XYZ file of C-alpha atoms in Angstrom:
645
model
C 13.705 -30.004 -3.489
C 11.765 -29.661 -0.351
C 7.896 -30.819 -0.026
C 4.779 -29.364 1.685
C 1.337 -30.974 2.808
C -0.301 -27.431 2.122
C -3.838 -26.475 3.407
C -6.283 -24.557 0.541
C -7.965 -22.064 2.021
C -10.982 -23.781 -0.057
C -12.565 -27.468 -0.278
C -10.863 -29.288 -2.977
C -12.222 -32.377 -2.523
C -14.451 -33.895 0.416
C -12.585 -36.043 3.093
C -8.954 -33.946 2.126
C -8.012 -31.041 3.699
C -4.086 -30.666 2.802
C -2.209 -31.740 -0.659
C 1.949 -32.093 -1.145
C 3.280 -29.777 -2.902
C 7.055 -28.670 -3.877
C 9.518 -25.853 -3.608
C 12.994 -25.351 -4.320
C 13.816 -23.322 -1.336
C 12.858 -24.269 2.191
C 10.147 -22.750 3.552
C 8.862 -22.023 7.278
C 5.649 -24.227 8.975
C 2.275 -21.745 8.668
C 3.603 -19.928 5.706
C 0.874 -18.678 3.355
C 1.323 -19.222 0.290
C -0.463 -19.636 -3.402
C -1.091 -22.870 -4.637
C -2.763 -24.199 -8.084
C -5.353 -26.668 -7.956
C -6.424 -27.434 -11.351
C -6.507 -24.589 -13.098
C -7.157 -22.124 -10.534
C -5.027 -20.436 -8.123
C -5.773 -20.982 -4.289
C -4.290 -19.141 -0.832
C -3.020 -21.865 1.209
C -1.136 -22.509 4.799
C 2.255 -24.615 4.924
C 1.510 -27.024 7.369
C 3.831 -29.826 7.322
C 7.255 -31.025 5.811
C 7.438 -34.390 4.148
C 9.325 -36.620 2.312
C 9.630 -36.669 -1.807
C 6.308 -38.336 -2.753
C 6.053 -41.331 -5.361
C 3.420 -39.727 -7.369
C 4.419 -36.035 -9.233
C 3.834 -32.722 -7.098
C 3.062 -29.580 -8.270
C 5.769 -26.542 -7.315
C 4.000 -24.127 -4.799
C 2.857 -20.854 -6.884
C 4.338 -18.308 -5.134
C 4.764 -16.777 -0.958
C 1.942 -14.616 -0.086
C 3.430 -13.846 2.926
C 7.103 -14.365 4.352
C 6.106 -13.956 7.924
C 5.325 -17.431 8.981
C 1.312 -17.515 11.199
C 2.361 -18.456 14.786
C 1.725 -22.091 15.445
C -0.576 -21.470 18.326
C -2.869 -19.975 16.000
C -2.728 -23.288 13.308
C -2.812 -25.998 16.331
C -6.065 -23.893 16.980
C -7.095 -23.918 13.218
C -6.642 -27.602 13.323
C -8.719 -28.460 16.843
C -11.573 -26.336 15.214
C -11.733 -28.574 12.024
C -11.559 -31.659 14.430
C -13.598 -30.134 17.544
C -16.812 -29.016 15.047
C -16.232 -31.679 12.566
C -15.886 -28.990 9.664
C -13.463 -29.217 6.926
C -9.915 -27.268 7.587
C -10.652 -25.367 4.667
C -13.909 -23.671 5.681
C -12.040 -23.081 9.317
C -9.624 -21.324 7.242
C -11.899 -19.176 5.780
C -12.543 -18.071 9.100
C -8.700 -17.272 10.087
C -7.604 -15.523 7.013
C -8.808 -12.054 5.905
C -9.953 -11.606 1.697
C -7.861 -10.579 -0.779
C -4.711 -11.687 0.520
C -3.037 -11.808 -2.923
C -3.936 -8.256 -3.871
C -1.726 -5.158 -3.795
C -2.946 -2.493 -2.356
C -2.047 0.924 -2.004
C -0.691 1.895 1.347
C -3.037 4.549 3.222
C -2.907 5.967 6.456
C -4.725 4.614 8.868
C -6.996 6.741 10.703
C -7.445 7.044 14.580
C -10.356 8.983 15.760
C -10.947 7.247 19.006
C -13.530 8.615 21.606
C -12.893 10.210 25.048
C -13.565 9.358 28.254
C -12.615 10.802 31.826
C -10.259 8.580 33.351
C -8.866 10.636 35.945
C -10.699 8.323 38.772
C -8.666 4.844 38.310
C -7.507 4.173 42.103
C -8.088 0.866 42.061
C -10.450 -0.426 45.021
C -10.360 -3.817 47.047
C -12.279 -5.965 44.488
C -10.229 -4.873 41.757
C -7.023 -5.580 43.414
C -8.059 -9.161 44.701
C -9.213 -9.654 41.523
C -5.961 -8.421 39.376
C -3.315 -10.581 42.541
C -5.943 -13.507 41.451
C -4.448 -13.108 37.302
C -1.441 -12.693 38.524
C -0.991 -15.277 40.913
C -3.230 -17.998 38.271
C -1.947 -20.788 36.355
C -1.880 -20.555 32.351
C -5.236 -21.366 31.335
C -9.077 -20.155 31.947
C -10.429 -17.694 34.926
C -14.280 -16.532 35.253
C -14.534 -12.505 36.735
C -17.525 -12.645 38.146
C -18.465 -9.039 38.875
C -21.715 -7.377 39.152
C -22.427 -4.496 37.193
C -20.252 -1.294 37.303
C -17.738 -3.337 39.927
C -15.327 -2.364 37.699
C -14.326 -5.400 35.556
C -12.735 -3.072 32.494
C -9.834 -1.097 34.866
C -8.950 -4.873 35.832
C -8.854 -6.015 31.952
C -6.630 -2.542 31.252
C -4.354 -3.340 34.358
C -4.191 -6.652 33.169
C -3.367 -5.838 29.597
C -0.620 -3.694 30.737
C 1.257 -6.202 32.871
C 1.384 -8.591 29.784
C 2.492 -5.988 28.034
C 5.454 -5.280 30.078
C 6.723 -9.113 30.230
C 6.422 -8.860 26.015
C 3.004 -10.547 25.308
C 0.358 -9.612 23.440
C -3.382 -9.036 24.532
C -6.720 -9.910 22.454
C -9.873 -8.390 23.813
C -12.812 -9.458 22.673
C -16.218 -7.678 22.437
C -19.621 -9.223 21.653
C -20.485 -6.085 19.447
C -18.744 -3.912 17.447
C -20.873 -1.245 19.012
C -18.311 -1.851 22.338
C -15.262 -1.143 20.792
C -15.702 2.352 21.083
C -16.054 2.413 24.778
C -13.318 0.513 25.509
C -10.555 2.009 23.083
C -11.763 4.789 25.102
C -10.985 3.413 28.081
C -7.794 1.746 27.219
C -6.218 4.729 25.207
C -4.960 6.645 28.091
C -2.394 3.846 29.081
C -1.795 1.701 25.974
C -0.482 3.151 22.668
C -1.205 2.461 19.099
C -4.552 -0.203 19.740
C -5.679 -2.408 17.028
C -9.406 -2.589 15.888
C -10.856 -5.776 13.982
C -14.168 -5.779 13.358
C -16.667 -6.543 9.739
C -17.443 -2.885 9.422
C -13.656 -2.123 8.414
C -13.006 -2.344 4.723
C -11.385 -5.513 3.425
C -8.238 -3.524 2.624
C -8.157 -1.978 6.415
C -8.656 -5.712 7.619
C -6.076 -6.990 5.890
C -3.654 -4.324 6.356
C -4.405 -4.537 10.275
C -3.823 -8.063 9.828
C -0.432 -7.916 8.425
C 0.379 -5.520 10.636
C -0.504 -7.836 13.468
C 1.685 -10.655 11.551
C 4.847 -8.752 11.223
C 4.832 -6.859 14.366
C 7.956 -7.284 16.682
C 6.173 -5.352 19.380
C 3.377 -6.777 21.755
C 0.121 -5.344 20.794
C -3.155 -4.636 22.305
C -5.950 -5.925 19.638
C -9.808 -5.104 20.211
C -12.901 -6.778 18.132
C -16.066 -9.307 18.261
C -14.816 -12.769 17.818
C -13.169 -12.276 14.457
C -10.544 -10.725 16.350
C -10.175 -14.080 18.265
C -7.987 -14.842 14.540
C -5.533 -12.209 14.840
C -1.939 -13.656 13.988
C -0.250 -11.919 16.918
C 3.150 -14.123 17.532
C 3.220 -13.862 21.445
C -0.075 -14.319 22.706
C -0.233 -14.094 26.712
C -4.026 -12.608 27.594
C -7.031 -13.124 26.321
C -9.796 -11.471 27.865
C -13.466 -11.845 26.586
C -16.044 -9.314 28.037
C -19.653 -9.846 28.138
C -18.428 -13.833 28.226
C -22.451 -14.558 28.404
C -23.333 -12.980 24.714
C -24.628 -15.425 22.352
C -22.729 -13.253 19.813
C -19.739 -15.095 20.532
C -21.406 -17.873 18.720
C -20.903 -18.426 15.307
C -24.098 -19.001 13.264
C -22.622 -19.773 9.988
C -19.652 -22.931 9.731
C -17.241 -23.769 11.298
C -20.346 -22.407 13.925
C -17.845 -22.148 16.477
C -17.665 -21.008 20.647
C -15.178 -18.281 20.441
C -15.508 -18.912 24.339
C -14.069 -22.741 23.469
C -11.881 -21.692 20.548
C -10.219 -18.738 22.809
C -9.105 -21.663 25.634
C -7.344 -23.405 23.223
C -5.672 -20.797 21.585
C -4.533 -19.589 24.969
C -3.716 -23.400 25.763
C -1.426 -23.629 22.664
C -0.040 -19.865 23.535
C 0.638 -20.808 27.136
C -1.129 -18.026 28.344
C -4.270 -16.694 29.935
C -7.883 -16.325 29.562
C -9.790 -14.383 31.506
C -13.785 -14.368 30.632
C -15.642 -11.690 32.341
C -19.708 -10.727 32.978
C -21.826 -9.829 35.476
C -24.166 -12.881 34.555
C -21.928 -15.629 33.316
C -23.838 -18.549 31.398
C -24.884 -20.918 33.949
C -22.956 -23.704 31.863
C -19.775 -22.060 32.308
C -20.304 -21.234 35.560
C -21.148 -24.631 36.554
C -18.159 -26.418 34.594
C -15.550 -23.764 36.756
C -16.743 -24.907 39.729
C -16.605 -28.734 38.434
C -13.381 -28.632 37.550
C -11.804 -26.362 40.114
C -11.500 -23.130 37.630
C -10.383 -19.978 39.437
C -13.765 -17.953 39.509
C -13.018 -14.340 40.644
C -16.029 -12.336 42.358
C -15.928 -8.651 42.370
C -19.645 -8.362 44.580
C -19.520 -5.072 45.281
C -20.010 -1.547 42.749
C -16.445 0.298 42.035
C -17.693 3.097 43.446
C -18.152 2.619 47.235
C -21.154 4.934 47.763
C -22.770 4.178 44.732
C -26.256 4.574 45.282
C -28.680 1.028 44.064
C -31.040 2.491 41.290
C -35.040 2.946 42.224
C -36.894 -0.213 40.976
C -40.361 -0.363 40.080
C -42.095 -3.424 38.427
C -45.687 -1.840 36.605
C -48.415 -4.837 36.088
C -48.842 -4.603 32.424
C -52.159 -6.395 33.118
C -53.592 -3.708 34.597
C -54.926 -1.024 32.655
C -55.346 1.352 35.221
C -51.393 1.889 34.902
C -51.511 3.358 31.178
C -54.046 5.898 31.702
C -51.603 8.491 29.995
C -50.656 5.801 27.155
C -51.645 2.704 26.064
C -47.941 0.873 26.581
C -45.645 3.521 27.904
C -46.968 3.589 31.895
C -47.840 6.828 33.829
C -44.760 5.323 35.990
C -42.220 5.287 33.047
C -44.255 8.586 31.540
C -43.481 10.595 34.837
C -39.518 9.099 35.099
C -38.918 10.226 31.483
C -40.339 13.927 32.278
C -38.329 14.131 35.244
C -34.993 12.827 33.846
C -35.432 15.341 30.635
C -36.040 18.270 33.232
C -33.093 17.019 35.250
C -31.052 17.528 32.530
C -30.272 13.580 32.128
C -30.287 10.617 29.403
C -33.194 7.525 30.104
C -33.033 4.340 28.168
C -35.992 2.321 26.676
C -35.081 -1.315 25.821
C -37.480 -3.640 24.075
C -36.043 -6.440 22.410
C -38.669 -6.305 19.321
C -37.841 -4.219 16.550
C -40.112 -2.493 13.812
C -43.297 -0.629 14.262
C -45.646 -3.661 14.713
C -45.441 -7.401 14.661
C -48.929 -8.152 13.206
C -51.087 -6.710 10.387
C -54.823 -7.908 10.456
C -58.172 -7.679 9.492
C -60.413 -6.914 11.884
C -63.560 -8.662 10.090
C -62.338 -12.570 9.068
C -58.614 -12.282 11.035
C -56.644 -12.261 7.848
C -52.875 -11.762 8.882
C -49.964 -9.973 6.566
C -47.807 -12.775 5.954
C -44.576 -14.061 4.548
C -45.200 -16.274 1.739
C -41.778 -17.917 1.658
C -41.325 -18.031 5.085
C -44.845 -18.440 6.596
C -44.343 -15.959 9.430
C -45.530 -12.633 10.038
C -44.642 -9.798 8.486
C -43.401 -7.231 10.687
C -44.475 -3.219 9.879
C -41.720 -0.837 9.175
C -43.826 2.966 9.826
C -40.992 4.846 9.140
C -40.771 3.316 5.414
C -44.332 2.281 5.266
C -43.575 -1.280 4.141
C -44.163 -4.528 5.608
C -40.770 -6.501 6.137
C -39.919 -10.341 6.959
C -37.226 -10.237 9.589
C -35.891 -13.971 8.156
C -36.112 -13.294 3.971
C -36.352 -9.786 3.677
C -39.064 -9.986 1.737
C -40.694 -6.529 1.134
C -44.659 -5.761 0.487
C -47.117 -2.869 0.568
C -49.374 -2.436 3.908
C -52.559 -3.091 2.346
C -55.721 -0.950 2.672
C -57.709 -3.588 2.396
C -57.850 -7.437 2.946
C -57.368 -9.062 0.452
C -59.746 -11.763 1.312
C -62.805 -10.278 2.293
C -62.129 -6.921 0.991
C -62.546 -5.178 4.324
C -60.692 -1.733 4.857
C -60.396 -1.710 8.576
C -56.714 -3.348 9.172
C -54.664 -2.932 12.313
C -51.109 -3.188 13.230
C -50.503 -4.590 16.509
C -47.451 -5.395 18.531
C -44.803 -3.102 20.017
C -41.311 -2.346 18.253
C -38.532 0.161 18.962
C -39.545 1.699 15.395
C -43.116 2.217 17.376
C -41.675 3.220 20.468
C -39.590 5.635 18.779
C -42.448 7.876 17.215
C -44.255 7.591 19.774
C -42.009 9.103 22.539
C -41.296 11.508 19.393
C -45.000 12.896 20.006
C -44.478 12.521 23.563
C -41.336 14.747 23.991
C -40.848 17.037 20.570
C -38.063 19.282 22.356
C -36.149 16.142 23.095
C -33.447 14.110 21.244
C -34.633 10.942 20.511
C -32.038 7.870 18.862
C -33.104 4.705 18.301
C -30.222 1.667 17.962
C -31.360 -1.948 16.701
C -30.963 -4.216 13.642
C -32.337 -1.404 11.131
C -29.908 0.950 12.266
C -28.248 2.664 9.388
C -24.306 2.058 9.430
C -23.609 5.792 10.242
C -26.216 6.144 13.349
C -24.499 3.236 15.239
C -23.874 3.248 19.048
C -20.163 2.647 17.554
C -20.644 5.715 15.560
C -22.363 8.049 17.659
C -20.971 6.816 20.692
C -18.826 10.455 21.750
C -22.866 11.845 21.512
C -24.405 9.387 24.152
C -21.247 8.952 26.750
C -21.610 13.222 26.683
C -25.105 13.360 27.000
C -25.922 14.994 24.021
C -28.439 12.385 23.199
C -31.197 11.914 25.584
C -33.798 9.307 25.041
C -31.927 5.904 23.936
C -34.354 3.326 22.656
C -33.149 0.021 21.022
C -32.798 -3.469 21.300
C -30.406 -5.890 23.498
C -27.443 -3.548 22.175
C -28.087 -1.268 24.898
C -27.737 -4.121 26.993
C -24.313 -5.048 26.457
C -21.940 -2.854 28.996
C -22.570 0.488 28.183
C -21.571 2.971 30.969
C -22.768 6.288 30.504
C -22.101 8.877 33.282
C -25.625 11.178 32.408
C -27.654 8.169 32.397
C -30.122 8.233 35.240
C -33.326 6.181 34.315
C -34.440 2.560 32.888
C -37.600 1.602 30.716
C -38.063 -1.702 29.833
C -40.876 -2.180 27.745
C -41.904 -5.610 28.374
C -39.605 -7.312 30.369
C -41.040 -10.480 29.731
C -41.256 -10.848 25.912
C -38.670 -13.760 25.627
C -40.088 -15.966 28.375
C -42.416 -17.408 25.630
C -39.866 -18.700 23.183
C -39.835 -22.666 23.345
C -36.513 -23.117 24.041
C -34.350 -24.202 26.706
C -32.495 -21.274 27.420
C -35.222 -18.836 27.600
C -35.109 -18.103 30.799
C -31.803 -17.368 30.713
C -31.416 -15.135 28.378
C -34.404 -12.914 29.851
C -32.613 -13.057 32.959
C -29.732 -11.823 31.537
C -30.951 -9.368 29.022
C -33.366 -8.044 32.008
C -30.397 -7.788 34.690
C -27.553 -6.341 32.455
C -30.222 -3.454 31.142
C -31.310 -2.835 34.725
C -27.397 -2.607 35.692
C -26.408 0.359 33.034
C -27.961 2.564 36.372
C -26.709 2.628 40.021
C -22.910 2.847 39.162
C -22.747 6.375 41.010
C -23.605 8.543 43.824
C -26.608 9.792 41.350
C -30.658 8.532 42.424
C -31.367 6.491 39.611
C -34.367 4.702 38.716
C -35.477 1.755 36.528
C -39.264 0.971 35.698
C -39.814 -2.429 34.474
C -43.292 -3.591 32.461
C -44.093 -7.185 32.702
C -47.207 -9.156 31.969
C -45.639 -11.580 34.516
C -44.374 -9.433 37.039
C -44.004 -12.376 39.651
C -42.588 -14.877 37.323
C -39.657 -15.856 39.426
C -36.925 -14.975 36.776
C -38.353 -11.404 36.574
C -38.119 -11.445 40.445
C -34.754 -12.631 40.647
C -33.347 -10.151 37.484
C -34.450 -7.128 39.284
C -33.038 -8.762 42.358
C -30.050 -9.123 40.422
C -29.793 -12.258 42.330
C -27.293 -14.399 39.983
C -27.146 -17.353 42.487
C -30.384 -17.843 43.250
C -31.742 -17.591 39.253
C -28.981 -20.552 38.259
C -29.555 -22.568 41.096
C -32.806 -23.022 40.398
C -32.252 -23.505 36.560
C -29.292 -25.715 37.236
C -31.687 -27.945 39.284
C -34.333 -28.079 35.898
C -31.699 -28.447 33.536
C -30.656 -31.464 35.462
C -33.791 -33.232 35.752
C -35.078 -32.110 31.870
C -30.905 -33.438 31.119
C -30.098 -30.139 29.499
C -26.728 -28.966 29.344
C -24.456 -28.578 31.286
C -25.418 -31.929 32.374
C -25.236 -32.971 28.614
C -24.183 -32.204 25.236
C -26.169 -31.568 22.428
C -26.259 -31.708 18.625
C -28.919 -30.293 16.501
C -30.160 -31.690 13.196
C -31.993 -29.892 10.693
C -32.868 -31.186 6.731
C -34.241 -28.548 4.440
C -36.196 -29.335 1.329
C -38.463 -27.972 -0.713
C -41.607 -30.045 0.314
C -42.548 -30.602 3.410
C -43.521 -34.243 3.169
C -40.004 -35.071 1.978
C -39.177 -32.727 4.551
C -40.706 -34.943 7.267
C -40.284 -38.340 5.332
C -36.638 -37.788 5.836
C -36.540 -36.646 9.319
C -38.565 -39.957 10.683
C -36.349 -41.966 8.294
C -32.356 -40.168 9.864
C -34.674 -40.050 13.663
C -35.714 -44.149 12.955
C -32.059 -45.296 11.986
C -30.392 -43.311 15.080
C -32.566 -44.547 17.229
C -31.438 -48.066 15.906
C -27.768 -47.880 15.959
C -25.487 -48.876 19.420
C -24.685 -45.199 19.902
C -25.534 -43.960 23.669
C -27.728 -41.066 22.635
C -31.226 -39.555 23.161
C -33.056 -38.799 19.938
C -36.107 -36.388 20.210
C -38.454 -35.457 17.395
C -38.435 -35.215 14.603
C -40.540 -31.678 15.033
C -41.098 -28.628 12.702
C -38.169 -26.305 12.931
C -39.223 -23.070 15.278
C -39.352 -21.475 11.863
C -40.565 -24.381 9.799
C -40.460 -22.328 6.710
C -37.701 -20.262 5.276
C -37.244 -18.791 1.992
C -39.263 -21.264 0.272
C -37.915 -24.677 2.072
C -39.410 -26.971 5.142
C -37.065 -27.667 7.789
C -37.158 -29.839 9.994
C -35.206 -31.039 13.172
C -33.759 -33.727 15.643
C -32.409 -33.170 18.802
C -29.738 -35.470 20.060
C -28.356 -35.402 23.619
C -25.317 -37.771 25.195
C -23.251 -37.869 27.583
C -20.154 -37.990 25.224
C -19.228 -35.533 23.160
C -17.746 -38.330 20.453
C -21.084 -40.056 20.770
C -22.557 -37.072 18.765
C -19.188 -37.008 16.209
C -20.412 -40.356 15.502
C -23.432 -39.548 14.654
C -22.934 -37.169 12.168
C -21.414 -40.490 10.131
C -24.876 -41.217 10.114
C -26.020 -38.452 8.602
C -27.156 -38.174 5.081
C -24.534 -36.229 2.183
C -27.434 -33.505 1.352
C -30.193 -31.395 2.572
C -28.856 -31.988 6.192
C -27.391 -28.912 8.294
C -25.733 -29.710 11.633
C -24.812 -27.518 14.709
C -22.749 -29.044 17.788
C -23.146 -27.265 21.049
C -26.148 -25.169 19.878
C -26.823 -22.408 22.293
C -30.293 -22.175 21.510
C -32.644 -24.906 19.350
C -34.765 -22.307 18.440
């Protein structure tokens, strides 16, 4: 009889992640396999061998799986439990697709990729420093630096293929499902048979992919978002994660993970490479590579040699004199949309709002539409004629009247890409108009209707930041942005950043080519020195200056952070408890910084109060040991938070 410390797939009890269990025949490390606990029937991994226990065992159920998951891929499973301080079992969650145990019918798989022209793939002096750089690189983690349209995917495909040919696999990750498209595209003319993993598949395509993936004696080429991060590929030798900056690549929901973080260590444990790619790398990361001696590789200059730098015009939002024509689309942006229609070209409007309007009033006493769960306002929808909360859901009628004073003259205001949409609709009647954001229905995707934009067929984009996220479309010749600087007002510390980036990676989807192209940028704060350096696209001189803030503030990277937030359904126990965890921190030996407590940015949600600490240290451990601290309800936790909004 041979005996197993197995891992359930779900928490059993607290403080326990794996259980001994028995089986007659031997059985290979990172099996899966089904288990009973209690009554009930759970998927776990075989993680261990051990010797016959004093106390009876239950006999493992049955072998999901006889393919064994490489053991790169559990030493990461384990550092993620240990690393986020979550229990194994929710990290495995995370690794393992649903419905392993089910049969399923087998269906062909269908493969209706895109196009693109690839006929122009000469590589030029920036991409072959940059490739001799991979090559010539240690296992372990490089930063591509390259500005936009320097050509960072031709090095990721020539890349790819060279760890093809030595018998590795490759995982490319994506920060939106929306990029796939492109860059199956772009990768199909060289590399067979790709893999897709992404939340839109069905569970049975996930899984089968995945067991593909598992039993494949062939190195493969997979492509998703992070999920794809968890593909059991046995020979893992390049990792490459584009758009490295994308908050996406942040888990929001436990094990709340950095697939940046969790992809090192997978390629640690696979004795391989990472390479993480953007134009605008968080400053953090870009910081820490230089600190520790990292191989950053720069690509300055645009792939195409005589590409021509796009047209840029900032418009004083301020000053009504420049909306004669409209009151938030600028004669400026008005006359570059009617001369990129008659040129026969595509323009993009970004705004990072979506919906028709973010505030419904009353003129008379200032009554505002609001969410009574969530005490925030309730954004208009025109196109359905409803008022929506963007953190509930919640759904309600536009009223005709107030319903305080009774007084009929309400007004939406705001801007939205819902608004923006209808109204460049009236503008341009003859044109075609698509609009891509959060309300997006799942078959007018950029993913899905990607063949239309890269040909041109669509020629007014409007949407939110995924427009912003390495798109390169050939018939694209002008830039809107709405309001460029609609983030700077978030109270966060990474506002700034993420305006910078958002504003730079939108301006760079122009000036790839020998084509005039033109961007007009709206700003309220048109001098605000992150606006200046964005259209500057001036990387260095935006991140030294924040680097020197961060530093005095102590924000990382010059610290780590862990954010505390208790939810309860009043908000005086919502606030007793806060002061009470904030009081008892603050009296402990632990080397930490405790600020607040302070209302959560969104203090109410769904009918609870939430409120938050902030702790910083200079050790990591210092905030593991807090969370020992921390009470066994009503308390949610997130280490390395990218944001604390």
């Amino acid at each position: 009889m041979h005996y197993y410390e197995v891992a359930p797939n779900q928490i059993v009890r607290a403080g326990s992640d794996v259980f001994t269990y028995a089986s007659g025949t031997p059985l290979a490390l990172g099996t899966v396999v089904q288990i009973e606990v209690g009554t009930k029937q759970f998927t776990g991994i075989i993680l261990g061998e051990v010797s016959e226990p004093a106390y009876a065992t239950k006999p493992i159920t049955s072998v999901v799986i006889d393919t064994p998951l490489p053991q790169s891929l559990i030493a990461t499973a384990k550092w993620m439990a240990e690393y986020y301080a979550t229990p194994l079992a929710v990290v495995l969650q995370t690794i393992l697709p649903r419905g392993l145990t089910k049969k399923r019918r087998s269906t062909p798989e269908k493969h209706d990729h895109p196009t693109r022209n690839r006929t122009k793939n000469v590589l030029t002096l920036d991409q072959t420093n940059a490739l001799e750089a991979i090559r010539s690189m240690s296992p372990g983690t490089a930063l591509l630096h390259g500005v936009t349209g320097s050509g960072k995917t031709q090095v990721y495909l020539e890349a790819a293929k060279e760890a093809l040919a030595t018998g590795s696999s490759v995982i490319v990750l994506v920060p939106e499902i929306a990029l796939t498209s492109q860059l199956v595209a772009d990768f199909q003319h060289d590399i067979e048979d790709i893999m897709l993993v992404h939340s839109a598949q069905t569970e049975a395509e996930r899984h089968r992919t995945w067991q593909e993936a598992l039993t494949s004696s062939q190195p493969r080429v997979v492509i998703g978002p992070r999920s794809a991060l968890f593909t059991p590929l046995a020979h893992v030798g390049l990792i490459i994660i584009d758009e490295c900056h994308e908050p996406s690549f942040k888990q929001e929901q436990a094990p709340r993970y950095s697939a940046l973080r969790v992809a090192s260590t997978r390629i640690h444990h696979a004795g391989g490479k990472l390479i993480m790619g953007s134009a605008t790398p968080l400053i953090a990361d870009y910081y820490l590579a230089q600190a520790t001696g990292r191989p950053i590789i720069s690509m300055p200059k645009p792939a195409v040699a005589s590409a021509t730098p796009p047209t840029i015009t900032a418009v004083d939002m301020t000053k009504r004199q420049n909306f004669d024509r409209h009151y938030f689309l600028s004669d400026t942006l008005l006359h570059s949309i009617e001369t990129t229609l008659t040129d026969g070209h595509q323009i993009l409007l970004f705004h990072n709002r979506r919906g028709s309007a973010s505030t419904t009033l009353c003129t008379n006493c200032g009554w505002s539409a609001g969410c009574e769960r969530c005490f925030v306002p309730l954004t208009l929808h025109a196109d359905s004629h409803v008022l929506i909360c963007h953190i509930c859901g919640n759904r309600h009628q536009v009223p005709t009247m107030c319903p305080e004073c009774r007084y009929t003259d309400i007004v939406h205001k705001g801007i939205g890409t819902k608004l923006i949409e209808s109204e460049v609709r009236k503008l341009f009647p003859e044109a075609v108009v698509a609009r891509f954001d959060g309300d997006t229905t799942s078959d007018d995707t950029v993913n899905q209707r990607y063949q239309e934009l890269y040909d041109g067929r669509i020629q007014i984009l409007i949407g939110t930041q995924v427009l912003a996220k390495g798109l390169d479309l050939p018939h694209l010749r002008a830039v809107g942005v709405i309001q460029a600087d609609a983030g700077l007002s978030m109270p966060d510390y990474s506002s700034s950043e993420r305006t910078f980036q958002l504003l730079a990676q939108v301006i760079g989807r122009v000036g790839r080519s020998t084509h005039a192209t033109g961007v007009v940028v709206q700003s309220y704060q048109p001098n605000s020195p992150v606006i200046h350096d964005a259209l500057a696209q001036d990387y260095q001189t935006f991140s030294q200056r924040t680097l020197a803030l961060r530093r005095s503030t102590h924000y990382p990277p010059f610290c780590f952070l862990l954010k505390l937030t208790c939810v309860y359904k009043t908000e005086a126990t919502a606030i007793r408890n806060s002061k009470l965890l904030a009081d008892t921190l603050r009296q402990t030996d632990l080397e930490i910084e405790v600020l607040g407590p302070t209302p959560a940015f969104y203090e109410r949600v769904r009918d609870t109060y939430r409120w938050q600490l902030v702790i910083k240290s200079q050790s990591r451990q210092e905030l593991l040991k807090v969370l020992a601290h921390l009470p066994p309800k009503n308390w949610q936790y997130e280490l390395d938070p990218l944001s604390l909004l």
